[in-house]
Structure formats: structure tokens, C-alpha cells
Short mmCIF file of C-alpha atoms in Angstrom, two decimals:
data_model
loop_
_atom_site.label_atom_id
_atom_site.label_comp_id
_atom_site.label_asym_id
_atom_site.label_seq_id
_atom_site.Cartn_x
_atom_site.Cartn_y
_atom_site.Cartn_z
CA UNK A 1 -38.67 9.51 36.38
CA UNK A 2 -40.36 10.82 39.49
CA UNK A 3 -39.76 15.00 40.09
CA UNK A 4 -39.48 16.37 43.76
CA UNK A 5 -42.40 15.26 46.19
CA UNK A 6 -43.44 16.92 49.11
CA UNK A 7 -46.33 16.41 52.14
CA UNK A 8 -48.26 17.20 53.13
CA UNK A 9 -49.56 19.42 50.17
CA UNK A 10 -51.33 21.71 53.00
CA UNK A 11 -50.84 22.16 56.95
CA UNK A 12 -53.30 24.22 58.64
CA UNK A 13 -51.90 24.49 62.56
CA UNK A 14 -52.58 26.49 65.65
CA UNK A 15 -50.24 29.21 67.01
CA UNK A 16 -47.51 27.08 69.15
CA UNK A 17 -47.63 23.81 67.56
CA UNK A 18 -44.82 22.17 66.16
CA UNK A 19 -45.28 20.89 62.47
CA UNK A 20 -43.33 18.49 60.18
CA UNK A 21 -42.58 18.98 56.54
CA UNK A 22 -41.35 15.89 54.50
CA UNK A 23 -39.57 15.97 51.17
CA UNK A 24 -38.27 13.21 48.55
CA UNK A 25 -36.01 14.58 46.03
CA UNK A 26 -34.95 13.28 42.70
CA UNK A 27 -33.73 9.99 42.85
CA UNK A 28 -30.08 10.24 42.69
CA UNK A 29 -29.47 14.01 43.33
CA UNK A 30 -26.98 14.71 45.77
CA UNK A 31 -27.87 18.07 46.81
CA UNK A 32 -31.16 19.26 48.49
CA UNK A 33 -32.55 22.53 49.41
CA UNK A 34 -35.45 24.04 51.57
CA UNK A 35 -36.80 27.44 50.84
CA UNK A 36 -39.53 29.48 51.37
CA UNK A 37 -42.25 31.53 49.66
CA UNK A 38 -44.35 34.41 51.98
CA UNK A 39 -47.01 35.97 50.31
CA UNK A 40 -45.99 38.31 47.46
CA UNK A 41 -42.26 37.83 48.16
CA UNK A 42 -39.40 35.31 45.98
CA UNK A 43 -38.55 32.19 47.67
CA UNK A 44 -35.95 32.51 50.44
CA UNK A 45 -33.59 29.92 50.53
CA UNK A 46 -33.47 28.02 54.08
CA UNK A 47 -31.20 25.09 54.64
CA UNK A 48 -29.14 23.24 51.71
CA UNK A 49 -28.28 19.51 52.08
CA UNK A 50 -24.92 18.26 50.36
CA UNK A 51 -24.14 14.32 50.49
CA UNK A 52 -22.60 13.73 53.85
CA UNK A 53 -20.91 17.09 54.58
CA UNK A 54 -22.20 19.29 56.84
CA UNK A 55 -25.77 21.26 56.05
CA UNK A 56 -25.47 24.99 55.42
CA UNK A 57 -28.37 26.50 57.76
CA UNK A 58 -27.43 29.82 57.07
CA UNK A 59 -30.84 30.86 55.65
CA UNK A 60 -33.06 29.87 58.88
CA UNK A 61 -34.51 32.52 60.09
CA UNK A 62 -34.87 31.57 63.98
CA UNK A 63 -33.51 28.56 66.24
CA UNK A 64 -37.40 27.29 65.91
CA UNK A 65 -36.51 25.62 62.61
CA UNK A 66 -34.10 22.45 62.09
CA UNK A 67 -33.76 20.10 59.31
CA UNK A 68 -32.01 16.75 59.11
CA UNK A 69 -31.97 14.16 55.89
CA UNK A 70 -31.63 10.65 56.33
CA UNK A 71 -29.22 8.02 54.44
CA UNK A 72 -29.00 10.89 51.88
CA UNK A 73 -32.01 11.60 50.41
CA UNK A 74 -35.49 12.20 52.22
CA UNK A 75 -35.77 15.80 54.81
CA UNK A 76 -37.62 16.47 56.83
CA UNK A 77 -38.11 20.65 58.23
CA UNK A 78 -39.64 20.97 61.76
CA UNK A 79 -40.82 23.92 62.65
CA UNK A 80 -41.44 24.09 66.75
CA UNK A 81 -43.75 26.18 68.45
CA UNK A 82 -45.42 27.74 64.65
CA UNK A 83 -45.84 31.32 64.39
CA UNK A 84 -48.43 33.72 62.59
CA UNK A 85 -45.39 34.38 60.55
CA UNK A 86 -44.17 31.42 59.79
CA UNK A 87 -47.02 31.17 57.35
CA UNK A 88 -46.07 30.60 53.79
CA UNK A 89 -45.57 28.14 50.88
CA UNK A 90 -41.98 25.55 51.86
CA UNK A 91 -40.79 24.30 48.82
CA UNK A 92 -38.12 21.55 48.34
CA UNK A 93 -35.79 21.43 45.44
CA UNK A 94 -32.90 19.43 44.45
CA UNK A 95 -30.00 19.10 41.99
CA UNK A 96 -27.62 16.50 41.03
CA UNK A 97 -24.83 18.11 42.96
CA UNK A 98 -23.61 21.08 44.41
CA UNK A 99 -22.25 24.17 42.80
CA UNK A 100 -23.70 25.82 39.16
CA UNK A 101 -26.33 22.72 39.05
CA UNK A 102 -29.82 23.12 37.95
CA UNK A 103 -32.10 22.98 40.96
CA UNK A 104 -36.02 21.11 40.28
CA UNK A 105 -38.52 21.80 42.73
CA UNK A 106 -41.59 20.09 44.13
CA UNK A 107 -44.94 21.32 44.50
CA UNK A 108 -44.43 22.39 48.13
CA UNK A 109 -46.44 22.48 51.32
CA UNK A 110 -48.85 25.54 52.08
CA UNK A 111 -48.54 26.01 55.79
CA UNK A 112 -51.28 28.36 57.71
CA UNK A 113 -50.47 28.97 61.35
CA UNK A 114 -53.68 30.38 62.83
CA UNK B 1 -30.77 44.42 50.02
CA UNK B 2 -32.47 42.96 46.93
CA UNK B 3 -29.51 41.27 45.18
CA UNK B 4 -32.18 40.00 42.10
CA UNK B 5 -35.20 42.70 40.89
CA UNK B 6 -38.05 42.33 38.78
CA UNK B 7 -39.00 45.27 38.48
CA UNK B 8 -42.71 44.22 37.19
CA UNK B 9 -45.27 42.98 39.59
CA UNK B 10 -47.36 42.30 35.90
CA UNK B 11 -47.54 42.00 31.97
CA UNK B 12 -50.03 41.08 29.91
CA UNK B 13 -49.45 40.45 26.12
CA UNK B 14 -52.06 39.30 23.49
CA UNK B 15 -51.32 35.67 22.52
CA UNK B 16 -49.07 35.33 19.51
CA UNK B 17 -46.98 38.65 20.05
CA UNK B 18 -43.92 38.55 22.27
CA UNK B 19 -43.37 38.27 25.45
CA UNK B 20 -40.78 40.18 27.40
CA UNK B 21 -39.82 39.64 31.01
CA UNK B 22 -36.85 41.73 33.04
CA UNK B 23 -34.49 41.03 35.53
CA UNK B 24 -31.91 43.34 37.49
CA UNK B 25 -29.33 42.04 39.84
CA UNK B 26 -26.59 43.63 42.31
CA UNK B 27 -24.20 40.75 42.77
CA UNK B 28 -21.21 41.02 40.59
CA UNK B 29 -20.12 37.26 41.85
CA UNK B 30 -23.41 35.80 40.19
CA UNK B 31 -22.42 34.26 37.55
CA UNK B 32 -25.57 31.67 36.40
CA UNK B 33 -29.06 32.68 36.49
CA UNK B 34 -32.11 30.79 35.54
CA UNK B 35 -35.85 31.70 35.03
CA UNK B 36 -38.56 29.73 36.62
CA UNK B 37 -41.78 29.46 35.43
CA UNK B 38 -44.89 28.62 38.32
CA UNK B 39 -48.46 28.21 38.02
CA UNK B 40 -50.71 28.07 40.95
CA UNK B 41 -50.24 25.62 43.56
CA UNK B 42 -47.70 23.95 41.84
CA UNK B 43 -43.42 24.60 42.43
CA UNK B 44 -41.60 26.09 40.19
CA UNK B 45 -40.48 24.30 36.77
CA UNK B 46 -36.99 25.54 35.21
CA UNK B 47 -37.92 27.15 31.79
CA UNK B 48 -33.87 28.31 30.68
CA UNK B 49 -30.74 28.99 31.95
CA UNK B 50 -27.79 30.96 31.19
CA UNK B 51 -23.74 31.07 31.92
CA UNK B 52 -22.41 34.33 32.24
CA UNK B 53 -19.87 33.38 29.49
CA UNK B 54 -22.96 33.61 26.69
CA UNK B 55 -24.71 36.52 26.15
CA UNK B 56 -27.73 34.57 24.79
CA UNK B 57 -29.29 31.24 25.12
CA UNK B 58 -32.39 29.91 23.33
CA UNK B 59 -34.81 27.10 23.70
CA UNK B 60 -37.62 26.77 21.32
CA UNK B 61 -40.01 29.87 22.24
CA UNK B 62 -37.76 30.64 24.76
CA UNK B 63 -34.48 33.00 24.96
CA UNK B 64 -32.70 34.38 27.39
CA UNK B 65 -30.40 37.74 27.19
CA UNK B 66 -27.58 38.63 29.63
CA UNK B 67 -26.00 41.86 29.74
CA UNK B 68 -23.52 41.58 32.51
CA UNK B 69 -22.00 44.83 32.04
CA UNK B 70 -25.71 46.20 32.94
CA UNK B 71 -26.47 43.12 34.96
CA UNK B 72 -29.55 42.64 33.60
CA UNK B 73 -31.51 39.90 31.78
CA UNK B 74 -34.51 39.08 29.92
CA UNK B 75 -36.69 36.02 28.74
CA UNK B 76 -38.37 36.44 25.40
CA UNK B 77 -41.08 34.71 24.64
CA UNK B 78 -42.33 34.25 20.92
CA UNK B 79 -44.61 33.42 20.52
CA UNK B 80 -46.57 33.73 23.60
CA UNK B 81 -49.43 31.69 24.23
CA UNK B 82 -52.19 31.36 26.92
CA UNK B 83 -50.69 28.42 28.40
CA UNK B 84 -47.35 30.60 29.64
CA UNK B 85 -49.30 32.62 31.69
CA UNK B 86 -47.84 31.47 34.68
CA UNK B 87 -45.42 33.62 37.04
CA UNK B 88 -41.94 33.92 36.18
CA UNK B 89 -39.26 33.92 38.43
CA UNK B 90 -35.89 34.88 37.61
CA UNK B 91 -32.76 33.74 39.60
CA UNK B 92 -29.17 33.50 40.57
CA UNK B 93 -26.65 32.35 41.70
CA UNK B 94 -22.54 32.00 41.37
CA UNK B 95 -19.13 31.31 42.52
CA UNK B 96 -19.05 28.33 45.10
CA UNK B 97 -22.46 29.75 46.55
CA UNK B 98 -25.04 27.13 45.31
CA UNK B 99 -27.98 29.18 47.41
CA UNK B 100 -30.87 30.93 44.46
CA UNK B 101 -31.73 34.13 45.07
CA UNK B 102 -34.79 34.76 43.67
CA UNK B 103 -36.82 37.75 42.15
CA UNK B 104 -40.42 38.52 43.25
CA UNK B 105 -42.04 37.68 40.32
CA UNK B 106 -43.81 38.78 37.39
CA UNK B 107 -47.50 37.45 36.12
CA UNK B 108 -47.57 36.86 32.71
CA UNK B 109 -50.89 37.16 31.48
CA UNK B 110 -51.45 35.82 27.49
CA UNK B 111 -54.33 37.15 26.48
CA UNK B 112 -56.30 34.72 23.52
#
């Protein structure tokens, strides 16, 4: 079946802009998870969607980024008001539920903030 | 506070000898860990896994060592081949926290 999507694939934007980052997990998979990859660092987990409870934002680093997913499955991260800093590769993953579950990951989106 | 090291930015192995990638961790409370395998412009793919109650796991080419009383892991590769140079990225994670915490990295080169 299909893997993890993500768009766009690349998001070039100005300093101050707000930006929109869509995802489409596995069909199915309950759980879904935003992280991020800065240049020569691991990925940094974000936000983590579980079925209807309550998302764990924990891992956002400022009140500039939100997520929300809709009837379950597709996210979408906003960033508002982009930062130099806020430029890196946002990767999507999910798993088939929560807990010790392998997590798949999409191809991400490559977001430049000039 | 680096919870999951790799302590080697790079290796680079000639193509049919092994392959073999390190992994240090902090968090006593991790108690799965995984290594991810990433090419250019692409996410990361899930190569092999391993429970903290086995000590090795093994997939074809690929096999993973835990030594929890060192916390520290490794993926073998044998043997390697130029399509697994890729970067590898090992990870954890355990008890009820479902959040990865990833590693930096290491580039694999396989050299033909």
C-alpha cells in the first residue's frame, strides 16, 4: 500500500511568512508524528498525534508552531511568522498505534526561510 | 543532553567486507531501539529493530546487537554493498514514551 506522503516536497519562504506543511500517513495508522531534521543534527521529534486523545506538543520549540489532524488521519504543521532558523527538513511519520510501535516516515518537506 | 550517540560522523568499508555501525545511549528507561537507514532527499526507511529482552536480532544482511548493561548497540552489515551507503540513524525509545530520539548519524560509504 501507499507509505507516508508529504507536500510540498520543498518550501522556499521569506523571513515572516507563515507556511503550511501537509502530511498523509499510512492508511489505517492511528498514531502520527512530526519531527524535524536541522542541518547535521538527528531528527527532533515535534508534536505526536494519537486517535482522538489529546496531541502531545511537548517537542515544539516556540508558540509559532501548531498542528491539528483532521477526522484522524491527514496534519497539517503551520509555522507563523518563519524564521532563519526554522530552516530544516519536517518529516512525518506514523505507526499503527501508540507505544513500542514501529514508526514509517515520508520523504519530508525541505523548508528554506530566507 | 544527548540521550542517543553515534559517535561516528563517517565509515567507509570496501563492498563485500562488513559493515559496523555504533550506537551509545543514556536513558536507562529505553527499552526499544531501531536503526534507520536514509538516502538523500528521501525519509528515513526502518532497516531493524530490537527489544531490550534480546540481545540480538537479525534480518538477512542485517543484525543488530544490544548490550544494555553498556547501553550500547550495533548494526552489522555483511555483506556490505554499494547500495547501503546511505546514512544510518539509530534510535530509541521506551516505557509509555512513544517520542524517537534519534542519533546524528553516520554515512556509510561502500566502496565497489
Amino acid at each position: 500500500g501507499a507509505g507516508v506522503s508529504q507536500s510540498p516536497s520543498n518550501k522556499v519562504t521569506e523571513k515572516g511568512k507563515d507556511v503550511e506543511l501537509r502530511c498523509d500517513p499510512i492508511s489505517g495508522h492511528t498514531a502520527l508524528y512530526w519531527y524535524r531534521q536541522s542541518l547535521g543534527q538527528g531528527l527532533e521529534f515535534l508534536i505526536y498525534f494519537q486517535g482522538n486523545s489529546a496531541p502531545d506538543k511537548s517537542g515544539l520549540p516556540s508558540d509559532r508552531f501548531s498542528a491539528e489532524r483532521t477526522g484522524g488521519s491527514v496534519s497539517t504543521l503551520t509555522i507563523q511568522r518563519t524564521q532563519q532558523e526554522d530552516s530544516a527538513v519536517y518529516l512525518c511519520a506514523s505507526s499503527l498505534g501508540a507505544g513500542i510501535e514501529t514508526q514509517y516516515f515520508g520523504p519530508g518537506t525541505r523548508l528554506l526561510v530566507l | 543532553d544527548q540521550q542517543v550517540k553515534q559517535n561516528s560522523p563517517s565509515l567507509s568499508v570496501q563492498e563485500g567486507r562488513i559493515s559496523i555501525l555504533n550506537c551509545d545511549y543514556t536513558n536507562s528507561m529505553f527499552d526499544y531501539f531501531l536503526w534507520y537507514k536514509k538516502y538523500p532527499a528521501e525519509g528515513p526507511t526502518f532497516l531493524i529493530s530490537i527489544s531490550s529482552i534480546k540481545d540480538k536480532n537479525e534480518d538477512g544482511r542485517f543484525t543488530v546487537f544490544l548490550n544494555k548493561s553498556a547501553k550500547h548497540l550495533s548494526l552489522h552489515i555483511v555483506p556490505s554493498q554499494p547500495g547501503d551507503s546511505a546514512v544510518y540513524f539509530c534510535a530509541a525509545n521506551g516505557g509509555s514514551n512513544y517520542k524517537l530520539t534519534f542519533g546524528k548519524g553516520t554515512l556509510l560509504t561502500v566502496n565497489p
